[in-house]
Coordinates of N, CA, C and O and ligand atoms in Angstrom, one line a residue:
M27 N 0.8 -1.1 0.3 CA -0.2 0.0 0.1 C 1.0 1.2 0.0 O 2.0 1.6 1.1
N28 N 0.9 2.1 -1.1 CA 1.6 3.5 -1.0 C 0.5 4.3 -0.6 O 0.0 5.0 -1.0
Y29 N 1.3 4.8 1.1 CA 0.4 6.0 1.4 C 0.8 7.2 1.5 O 0.2 8.0 1.8
L30 N 1.7 7.4 0.6 CA 2.3 8.5 0.1 C 1.1 9.4 -0.9 O 1.4 10.4 -0.4
Q31 N 0.4 9.0 -1.3 CA -0.6 9.1 -2.2 C -1.3 10.4 -1.4 O -1.7 11.2 -1.9
Y32 N -1.5 9.9 0.0 CA -2.5 10.6 0.9 C -1.7 11.9 1.3 O -2.1 12.4 2.4
F33 N -0.8 12.4 0.8 CA -0.5 13.4 1.3 C 0.7 14.1 -0.3 O 1.5 14.8 0.2
A34 N -0.1 13.7 -1.3 CA 0.5 14.4 -2.8 C 0.1 15.7 -2.4 O 1.2 16.4 -3.6
H35 N -0.9 16.2 -1.8 CA -1.2 18.0 -1.9 C -0.1 18.5 -0.8 O -0.2 20.2 -1.0
Y36 N 0.8 18.2 -0.5 CA 1.7 18.6 0.3 C 3.4 18.8 -0.1 O 3.5 18.5 -1.3
P37 N 3.7 20.1 0.3 CA 5.1 20.9 -0.3 C 6.2 19.3 -1.0 O 6.1 18.8 0.0
S38 N 6.7 19.3 -1.6 CA 7.3 18.2 -1.8 C 8.7 18.2 -0.7 O 9.4 17.0 -0.4
S39 N 9.1 19.0 -0.4 CA 9.9 19.2 1.1 C 9.9 18.3 2.3 O 10.7 17.6 2.6
L40 N 8.3 18.4 2.3 CA 7.4 18.2 3.6 C 7.3 16.5 2.9 O 7.4 15.7 3.9
Q41 N 7.1 16.2 1.6 CA 6.6 14.6 1.4 C 7.8 13.9 1.2 O 7.8 12.9 1.9
A42 N 9.2 14.9 1.4 CA 10.1 13.8 1.6 C 10.7 13.6 3.1 O 10.7 12.3 3.4
Q43 N 10.2 14.4 4.2 CA 10.3 14.2 5.5 C 9.1 13.3 5.7 O 9.2 12.0 6.6
I44 N 7.8 13.4 5.1 CA 6.9 12.4 5.4 C 7.1 10.7 5.1 O 7.0 9.4 5.6
K45 N 7.9 10.5 3.7 CA 8.9 9.6 3.4 C 9.6 8.7 4.4 O 9.8 7.6 4.3
T46 N 10.2 9.7 4.8 CA 11.5 8.9 5.6 C 10.7 8.2 6.8 O 11.1 6.8 7.5
L47 N 9.6 9.0 7.4 CA 8.9 8.7 8.5 C 8.4 7.0 8.1 O 8.4 6.4 9.1
L48 N 7.9 7.5 7.0 CA 6.9 5.9 6.6 C 7.5 4.7 6.1 O 7.6 3.7 6.9
E49 N 8.7 5.4 5.6 CA 9.8 3.8 5.3 C 10.6 3.5 6.2 O 11.0 2.3 6.3
G50 N 10.7 4.3 7.2 CA 11.3 4.0 8.7 C 11.3 2.9 9.5 O 11.6 3.0 10.2
D51 N 9.8 2.7 9.3 CA 9.0 2.7 10.3 C 9.0 3.7 11.9 O 9.1 3.1 12.8
K52 N 9.8 5.0 11.4 CA 9.5 5.9 12.3 C 8.4 6.5 12.9 O 8.1 7.4 13.6
L53 N 7.0 6.1 12.0 CA 6.2 6.8 12.4 C 5.6 7.0 14.0 O 5.0 7.9 14.8
A54 N 5.8 5.4 14.5 CA 5.1 5.1 15.8 C 6.0 6.0 17.0 O 5.7 6.9 18.0
A55 N 7.4 5.8 16.6 CA 8.5 6.6 17.6 C 8.0 8.5 17.8 O 8.1 9.3 18.7
Y56 N 7.6 8.4 16.2 CA 7.2 10.0 16.0 C 5.9 10.4 17.2 O 5.9 11.4 17.3
F57 N 5.2 9.8 17.0 CA 3.9 10.3 17.6 C 3.8 9.9 19.2 O 3.3 10.6 20.0
R58 N 4.7 8.6 19.6 CA 4.9 8.7 20.9 C 5.8 9.9 21.6 O 5.3 10.0 22.6
G59 N 6.6 10.2 21.0 CA 7.8 11.3 21.3 C 6.4 12.7 21.9 O 6.7 13.8 22.2
K60 N 6.0 12.8 20.3 CA 4.7 14.3 20.4 C 3.8 14.5 21.3 O 3.0 15.0 21.5
Y61 N 3.0 13.0 20.9 CA 1.4 13.1 21.7 C 1.7 11.5 22.5 O 1.5 10.4 21.8
P62 N 2.4 11.5 24.1 CA 2.3 10.3 25.1 C 1.1 9.9 24.8 O 1.3 8.4 25.3
H63 N -0.3 10.3 25.3 CA -1.4 9.9 25.7 C -2.4 9.8 24.7 O -2.4 10.7 23.9
G64 N -3.1 9.4 24.6 CA -4.3 9.4 24.1 C -5.7 10.2 25.0 O -5.6 10.6 25.8
H65 N -6.4 10.5 24.1 CA -7.8 11.1 24.5 C -8.4 10.4 25.7 O -8.6 9.3 25.5
Q66 N -9.3 10.8 26.3 CA -10.5 10.1 27.1 C -12.2 10.2 26.5 O -12.4 10.0 27.3
C67 N -12.3 10.7 25.5 CA -13.2 10.8 25.0 C -13.8 9.1 24.1 O -14.2 9.4 23.2
Q68 N -13.9 8.3 24.6 CA -13.9 7.1 24.2 C -15.7 6.8 23.7 O -16.1 6.3 23.7
S69 N -16.1 7.2 25.4 CA -18.0 7.3 25.4 C -18.4 8.1 24.2 O -17.8 9.3 24.1
T70 N -19.9 8.1 23.7 CA -20.4 8.7 22.8 C -20.6 10.2 23.3 O -20.6 11.5 23.1
Q71 N -20.8 10.1 25.1 CA -21.4 11.2 25.9 C -20.2 12.1 25.9 O -20.1 13.4 25.8
A72 N -18.9 11.3 26.0 CA -17.6 12.3 26.1 C -17.2 12.8 25.0 O -16.9 14.1 24.9
L73 N -17.5 12.4 23.8 CA -17.1 13.0 22.8 C -18.0 13.8 22.2 O -17.7 14.6 21.7
Y74 N -19.6 13.8 22.7 CA -20.6 14.8 22.5 C -20.0 16.1 23.1 O -20.0 17.1 22.9
D75 N -19.7 16.3 24.4 CA -19.1 16.5 25.1 C -18.1 17.8 25.2 O -18.3 19.0 24.8
Y76 N -17.3 17.1 24.3 CA -16.0 17.9 23.9 C -16.1 18.7 22.9 O -15.8 19.8 22.1
C77 N -17.3 18.0 21.9 CA -17.3 18.7 20.0 C -18.3 19.9 20.8 O -18.2 20.8 19.7
H78 N -19.6 19.5 21.7 CA -20.5 21.0 22.2 C -19.5 21.9 22.7 O -19.9 22.7 22.4
D79 N -18.6 21.7 23.8 CA -17.9 22.9 24.1 C -17.2 23.6 22.7 O -17.2 25.1 22.9
Y80 N -16.4 23.0 22.2 CA -16.1 23.8 20.7 C -16.8 24.6 20.3 O -16.5 25.6 19.9
K81 N -18.1 23.9 19.8 CA -19.1 24.5 19.0 C -19.3 25.5 19.9 O -19.7 27.2 18.8
N82 N -19.7 25.7 21.3 CA -20.5 26.7 22.1 C -19.3 28.2 22.2 O -19.9 29.1 21.9
K83 N -17.9 27.7 22.1 CA -17.2 28.9 22.3 C -16.9 29.4 21.1 O -16.7 30.5 20.8
Y84 N -16.8 28.5 19.6 CA -16.8 29.3 18.3 C -17.4 29.6 17.4 O -17.7 30.1 16.2
L85 N -18.7 28.7 17.5 CA -19.9 28.7 16.9 C -21.1 28.7 17.3 O -22.1 28.2 17.3
K86 N -21.1 30.0 18.0 CA -22.6 30.1 18.7 C -23.7 30.3 18.2 O -24.6 29.8 18.8
N87 N -23.7 30.4 16.4 CA -25.1 30.9 15.9 C -25.4 29.0 15.4 O -26.5 29.2 14.9
V88 N -24.6 28.0 15.3 CA -25.0 27.1 15.1 C -26.0 26.1 16.1 O -25.5 26.0 17.2
P89 N -27.0 25.5 15.9 CA -28.1 25.1 17.0 C -27.2 24.4 18.0 O -26.0 23.4 16.8
R90 N -27.7 23.5 18.9 CA -27.5 22.7 19.6 C -27.0 21.1 18.7 O -27.8 21.1 17.7
L91 N -25.6 20.6 19.1 CA -25.6 19.7 18.0 C -26.5 18.3 18.4 O -26.9 18.3 19.7
H92 N -27.5 17.8 17.9 CA -28.2 16.7 18.0 C -27.9 15.4 18.3 O -28.0 14.9 19.2
K93 N -26.8 15.0 17.4 CA -26.0 14.1 17.6 C -24.5 13.5 17.2 O -23.9 14.1 16.4
V94 N -23.7 13.3 18.4 CA -22.1 13.2 17.9 C -21.7 11.6 17.9 O -22.1 10.9 19.1
S95 N -21.1 11.3 17.2 CA -20.8 9.9 17.3 C -19.9 8.9 16.4 O -19.0 9.8 16.0
Y96 N -18.9 7.9 16.9 CA -18.0 7.3 16.2 C -19.1 6.6 15.4 O -20.3 5.9 15.4
A97 N -18.2 6.3 13.9 CA -19.2 5.4 13.0 C -18.0 4.7 12.2 O -16.8 5.2 12.0
K98 N -18.6 3.5 11.9 CA -18.0 2.4 11.0 C -17.7 3.0 9.3 O -18.2 3.8 9.4
G99 N -16.8 2.4 8.9 CA -16.5 2.9 7.4 C -16.4 4.2 7.0 O -16.7 4.4 5.8
R100 N -15.8 4.8 7.7 CA -15.4 6.2 7.5 C -13.8 6.3 7.5 O -13.5 6.0 8.3
D101 N -13.1 6.7 6.7 CA -12.0 6.1 6.2 C -11.1 7.4 5.8 O -11.7 7.4 4.2
L102 N -10.3 7.8 6.0 CA -9.1 8.6 5.4 C -9.0 8.1 3.6 O -9.0 8.8 2.6
M103 N -8.5 6.4 3.7 CA -8.1 6.0 2.4 C -9.5 5.8 1.5 O -9.4 5.9 0.4
T104 N -10.8 6.1 2.1 CA -11.8 6.1 1.1 C -12.5 7.1 1.0 O -13.3 7.2 0.2
G105 N -11.6 8.2 1.4 CA -13.0 9.3 1.0 C -12.6 10.3 2.1 O -11.9 11.1 2.7
T106 N -13.1 9.7 3.8 CA -14.0 11.1 4.2 C -13.7 10.4 5.8 O -14.3 9.2 6.2
L107 N -13.0 11.2 7.0 CA -13.2 10.5 7.9 C -13.7 10.7 8.6 O -13.6 10.5 10.0
G108 N -14.6 11.8 8.6 CA -15.6 12.4 8.8 C -16.9 13.3 8.5 O -17.0 12.7 7.2
H109 N -17.9 12.7 9.1 CA -19.3 13.6 8.6 C -19.6 14.5 9.2 O -20.0 14.1 10.8
H110 N -20.2 15.4 8.5 CA -21.8 16.6 9.4 C -23.1 17.0 8.6 O -22.7 16.4 7.1
S111 N -23.7 16.3 9.2 CA -25.2 16.7 8.4 C -25.9 17.4 9.1 O -25.9 17.6 10.3
Q112 N -26.5 18.1 8.2 CA -27.7 18.9 8.4 C -29.0 18.4 7.6 O -29.0 18.8 6.5
T113 N -30.1 17.9 8.5 CA -31.1 17.3 8.1 C -32.1 18.1 8.6 O -32.2 18.3 9.7
R114 N -33.4 18.2 7.3 CA -34.5 19.2 7.8 C -35.3 18.0 8.0 O -35.7 17.4 6.6
K115 N -35.9 18.0 8.7 CA -37.1 17.3 9.1 C -38.4 18.3 9.4 O -38.7 18.8 10.1
Q116 N -39.4 17.3 8.7 CA -40.6 18.2 8.4 C -41.4 18.0 9.8 O -41.8 16.6 10.6
H117 N -41.9 18.9 11.0 CA -42.7 18.5 12.1 C -43.7 19.1 12.2 O -43.9 20.4 12.8
G118 N -45.0 18.9 11.5 CA -46.3 19.3 11.1 C -46.1 20.5 10.2 O -45.2 20.6 9.8
R119 N -46.0 21.7 10.9 CA -46.2 23.1 10.4 C -44.5 23.8 10.5 O -44.0 24.5 10.0
K120 N -43.5 23.0 11.6 CA -42.5 23.4 11.4 C -41.2 22.6 11.0 O -41.8 21.3 10.9
V121 N -40.2 23.4 10.5 CA -38.9 21.8 9.7 C -38.0 22.5 10.9 O -37.5 23.2 11.5
K122 N -37.4 21.0 11.3 CA -36.7 21.7 12.1 C -35.0 20.7 11.4 O -35.2 19.4 10.7
T123 N -34.2 21.2 12.3 CA -32.9 21.0 11.4 C -32.1 20.1 12.2 O -32.0 20.3 13.5
R124 N -31.8 19.1 12.4 CA -30.4 17.9 12.8 C -29.2 18.2 12.4 O -29.4 17.9 11.4
Y125 N -28.4 18.6 13.7 CA -26.8 19.1 13.0 C -26.0 17.8 14.0 O -25.9 17.5 15.0
E126 N -25.6 16.7 13.0 CA -24.7 15.7 13.0 C -23.7 15.6 13.0 O -23.4 16.2 12.0
I127 N -23.0 15.0 13.8 CA -21.6 14.8 13.2 C -20.8 13.4 13.8 O -21.1 12.6 14.9
A128 N -20.4 12.4 12.4 CA -20.2 11.1 12.7 C -18.0 11.3 12.6 O -17.9 11.7 11.4
L129 N -17.8 10.7 13.3 CA -16.6 10.2 13.2 C -15.6 9.1 12.7 O -16.3 8.2 13.4
S130 N -14.9 9.0 12.3 CA -14.0 7.7 11.8 C -13.9 7.0 13.3 O -13.2 7.5 14.0
Q131 N -14.4 5.8 13.4 CA -13.9 5.2 14.6 C -12.3 4.6 14.9 O -11.9 4.7 16.1
Q132 N -11.6 5.1 13.5 CA -10.1 5.3 14.1 C -10.1 5.7 15.0 O -8.4 5.9 15.6
L133 N -11.0 7.2 15.2 CA -10.4 7.8 15.9 C -10.6 8.4 17.5 O -10.5 8.5 18.4
K134 N -10.6 6.9 17.4 CA -11.4 6.4 19.3 C -10.4 6.3 19.8 O -10.5 7.0 21.3
Y135 N -9.6 5.6 19.9 CA -8.2 5.8 20.4 C -6.8 6.5 19.4 O -6.4 6.0 18.8
A136 N -6.9 7.5 20.3 CA -6.0 8.9 19.7 C -5.5 10.0 20.5 O -6.1 10.0 21.3
P137 N -4.3 10.7 19.7 CA -4.0 11.6 20.7 C -5.4 12.8 20.7 O -5.8 12.9 19.3
E138 N -5.3 13.5 21.7 CA -6.4 14.5 21.3 C -5.9 15.4 20.4 O -7.2 16.0 20.0
A139 N -4.8 15.8 20.2 CA -5.0 16.9 19.4 C -5.2 16.5 18.0 O -5.8 17.3 17.0
V140 N -5.0 15.6 17.6 CA -5.8 14.6 16.1 C -6.8 14.4 16.3 O -7.7 14.8 15.1
L141 N -7.9 14.4 17.2 CA -9.1 14.4 17.5 C -9.6 15.7 16.8 O -10.6 15.5 16.6
R142 N -8.9 16.4 18.0 CA -9.4 18.0 18.0 C -9.9 18.4 16.2 O -10.5 19.2 15.8
A143 N -8.4 18.2 15.7 CA -8.4 18.6 14.3 C -9.9 18.1 13.2 O -10.0 19.0 12.6
L144 N -9.9 16.7 13.6 CA -11.3 16.3 12.7 C -12.6 17.2 13.3 O -13.5 17.6 12.8
V145 N -12.7 17.1 14.7 CA -13.7 17.7 15.1 C -13.8 19.1 14.8 O -14.9 19.6 14.5
V146 N -12.7 20.1 14.8 CA -12.4 21.2 14.2 C -13.0 21.3 12.7 O -13.8 22.2 12.3
H147 N -12.6 20.5 12.2 CA -12.7 20.5 10.5 C -14.2 20.1 10.2 O -14.9 20.8 9.5
E148 N -14.9 19.1 11.2 CA -16.2 18.8 11.0 C -17.4 20.0 11.0 O -18.2 20.5 10.5
L149 N -16.9 21.0 12.4 CA -17.7 21.7 13.0 C -17.5 22.9 11.9 O -18.6 23.5 11.6
A150 N -16.3 23.4 11.3 CA -16.2 24.3 9.9 C -17.1 24.3 9.2 O -18.0 25.1 8.6
H151 N -17.5 22.9 8.7 CA -18.6 22.7 7.6 C -19.8 23.1 8.0 O -20.6 23.3 7.1
F152 N -20.1 23.1 9.1 CA -21.3 24.0 9.7 C -21.5 24.9 9.2 O -23.1 25.9 8.5
K153 N -20.8 25.9 8.5 CA -20.4 27.0 8.4 C -20.2 27.2 6.8 O -20.8 28.0 6.1
E154 N -19.1 26.3 6.6 CA -18.3 26.7 5.1 C -18.5 25.1 4.5 O -17.7 24.1 4.6
L155 N -19.1 24.8 3.8 CA -19.9 23.7 3.0 C -18.6 22.9 2.2 O -17.8 22.0 2.3
D156 N -17.7 23.5 1.5 CA -16.6 23.4 0.3 C -15.1 23.8 1.4 O -14.6 24.7 2.1
H157 N -14.2 23.1 1.0 CA -13.0 23.2 1.3 C -12.0 24.6 0.8 O -10.7 24.6 -0.3
N158 N -12.9 25.6 0.9 CA -12.2 26.8 0.3 C -11.3 27.7 1.1 O -11.4 27.0 2.3
K159 N -10.9 28.7 0.9 CA -10.3 29.7 1.8 C -10.7 30.0 3.3 O -10.2 29.7 4.0
A160 N -12.3 30.1 2.9 CA -12.9 30.5 4.4 C -12.8 29.5 5.2 O -13.1 29.6 6.9
F161 N -13.2 28.5 4.3 CA -13.4 27.3 5.3 C -11.8 26.9 6.4 O -12.4 26.8 7.8
Y162 N -10.8 27.1 5.5 CA -9.6 27.0 6.1 C -9.4 28.1 7.1 O -8.8 28.1 8.2
Q163 N -9.7 29.5 6.8 CA -9.4 30.6 7.7 C -10.4 30.1 9.1 O -9.7 30.0 10.4
L164 N -11.1 29.3 8.8 CA -12.2 29.3 10.2 C -11.4 28.4 11.4 O -12.0 28.2 12.2
C165 N -11.1 26.9 10.3 CA -10.2 26.0 10.9 C -8.9 26.6 12.2 O -8.8 26.1 12.9
C166 N -8.5 27.5 11.2 CA -7.7 28.0 12.2 C -7.8 28.7 13.0 O -6.7 29.2 13.7
H167 N -8.9 29.7 13.1 CA -9.8 30.1 13.8 C -10.0 29.7 15.0 O -9.6 30.0 16.2
M168 N -10.2 28.8 15.4 CA -11.1 27.7 16.1 C -9.2 27.0 16.8 O -9.4 26.4 17.7
E169 N -8.3 26.6 15.7 CA -7.4 25.8 16.1 C -6.4 26.5 15.4 O -6.2 26.2 14.3
P170 N -5.5 27.5 15.8 CA -4.0 28.3 15.3 C -3.3 26.9 14.3 O -2.4 27.3 13.2
D171 N -2.9 25.9 14.9 CA -2.0 24.8 14.3 C -2.9 24.0 13.8 O -2.3 23.0 13.5
Y172 N -3.7 24.3 13.5 CA -4.9 23.3 12.6 C -3.9 22.7 11.2 O -4.3 21.6 11.2
H173 N -3.3 23.4 10.4 CA -2.6 22.8 9.2 C -1.4 21.3 9.6 O -1.8 20.5 8.9
Q174 N -0.6 22.3 10.7 CA 0.0 20.7 11.4 C -0.7 20.1 12.0 O -0.3 18.4 12.0
L175 N -1.6 20.0 12.3 CA -2.8 19.0 13.7 C -3.2 18.1 12.4 O -3.7 16.9 12.5
E176 N -3.9 18.6 11.3 CA -4.5 18.4 10.1 C -3.8 16.8 9.4 O -3.3 16.0 9.3
L177 N -2.5 17.5 9.2 CA -1.0 16.4 9.0 C -1.0 15.2 9.8 O -0.9 14.1 9.2
D178 N -0.8 16.1 11.2 CA -0.8 14.6 12.0 C -1.8 13.6 12.1 O -1.7 12.4 12.4
L179 N -3.3 14.5 11.5 CA -4.5 13.6 11.7 C -4.3 12.1 10.4 O -4.5 11.0 10.6
R180 N -3.3 13.0 9.1 CA -3.1 11.7 8.2 C -2.4 10.8 8.9 O -2.5 9.8 8.3
L181 N -1.0 11.6 9.3 CA -0.2 10.1 9.6 C -0.9 9.3 11.0 O -0.6 8.0 10.6
F182 N -1.3 9.8 11.6 CA -1.8 8.9 12.5 C -3.3 7.6 12.0 O -3.0 6.7 12.1
I183 N -4.1 8.3 10.6 CA -4.5 7.1 10.3 C -3.5 5.9 9.6 O -3.7 4.8 9.6
V184 N -2.3 6.5 9.1 CA -1.4 5.5 8.5 C -0.8 4.5 9.5 O -0.6 3.3 9.8
L185 N -0.5 5.2 10.4 CA -0.2 4.5 12.1 C -1.1 3.2 12.4 O -0.6 2.2 12.5
D186 N -2.5 3.5 12.6 CA -3.4 3.1 12.9 C -3.7 1.9 11.5 O -3.9 0.6 11.5
R187 N -3.1 1.9 10.8 CA -3.4 1.1 9.3 C -2.6 0.0 9.1 O -2.6 -0.9 8.9
L188 N -1.2 0.7 9.6 CA -0.1 -0.4 9.9 C -0.3 -1.0 11.1 O 0.6 -1.7 11.3
G189 N -1.3 -1.0 12.1 CA -1.4 -1.8 13.1 C -0.6 -1.3 14.2 O -0.3 -2.3 14.9
A190 N -0.3 -0.2 14.0 CA 1.3 0.2 15.2 C 0.3 1.3 16.0 O 0.8 2.1 16.6
N191 N -0.8 2.0 16.2 CA -1.9 2.1 17.3 C -1.6 2.1 18.8 O -2.6 1.0 18.6
F192 N -0.8 2.4 19.4 CA -0.6 2.0 20.4 C -1.2 2.6 21.3 O -1.5 2.5 22.3
Y193 N -2.4 4.0 21.1 CA -2.8 4.3 21.9 C -4.0 3.3 22.4 O -5.0 3.8 23.4
H194 N -4.8 2.4 22.2 CA -5.4 1.3 22.8 C -5.0 1.4 24.1 O -6.1 1.2 24.5
S195 N -3.9 0.6 24.5 CA -3.8 0.4 25.7 C -3.5 1.5 26.7 O -3.8 1.7 27.8
G196 N -3.1 2.9 26.2 CA -3.0 3.9 26.9 C -4.4 4.7 27.5 O -4.7 5.7 28.3
A197 N -5.7 4.0 26.5 CA -6.6 5.2 26.9 C -7.1 5.2 28.2 O -7.8 6.3 28.7
Q198 N -6.9 4.1 29.3 CA -7.3 4.0 30.8 C -6.6 5.0 31.7 O -6.8 5.0 32.7
Q199 N -5.7 5.2 31.3 CA -4.5 6.3 32.6 C -5.4 7.0 32.8 O -5.8 8.2 32.0
Ligands
ZN204 ZN1 -14.5 18.5 5.1

């Protein structure tokens, strides 16, 4: 599996570094050094509270999140790691909008910073549908280090795919 293709849009100098990480089996060491511990949001409730706090802090105009969950079948390699939805339902004469976020279950055992990158990404989509300039500006407003964290998110998914995700054991610390 050539994982490098998932970093094709990064500058070539950065791609060279990524190549070294992937080829040299240094990915786990990179994560151990940078993020020794995993996040504590394994339960749906904890994940909900985590997302809710971010939304309330930065996107006050977006209504209350209806549901936040970990979902199977969401994967960087097949397209998307997370999903946001606004579904409109007719309730008598009222139209209700449900705001939901589903994150890849690969993120259940992961560093907090990596989870944060995906949560910020999905929340930003409630304001900006496309991956345009305004979208990334909003992401960077919510998380100034967003671009680095998005790279780490991609690297983490490769780590998980390689069967080297060591955050499973550290989650209960
Ligand atoms: Zn997106």
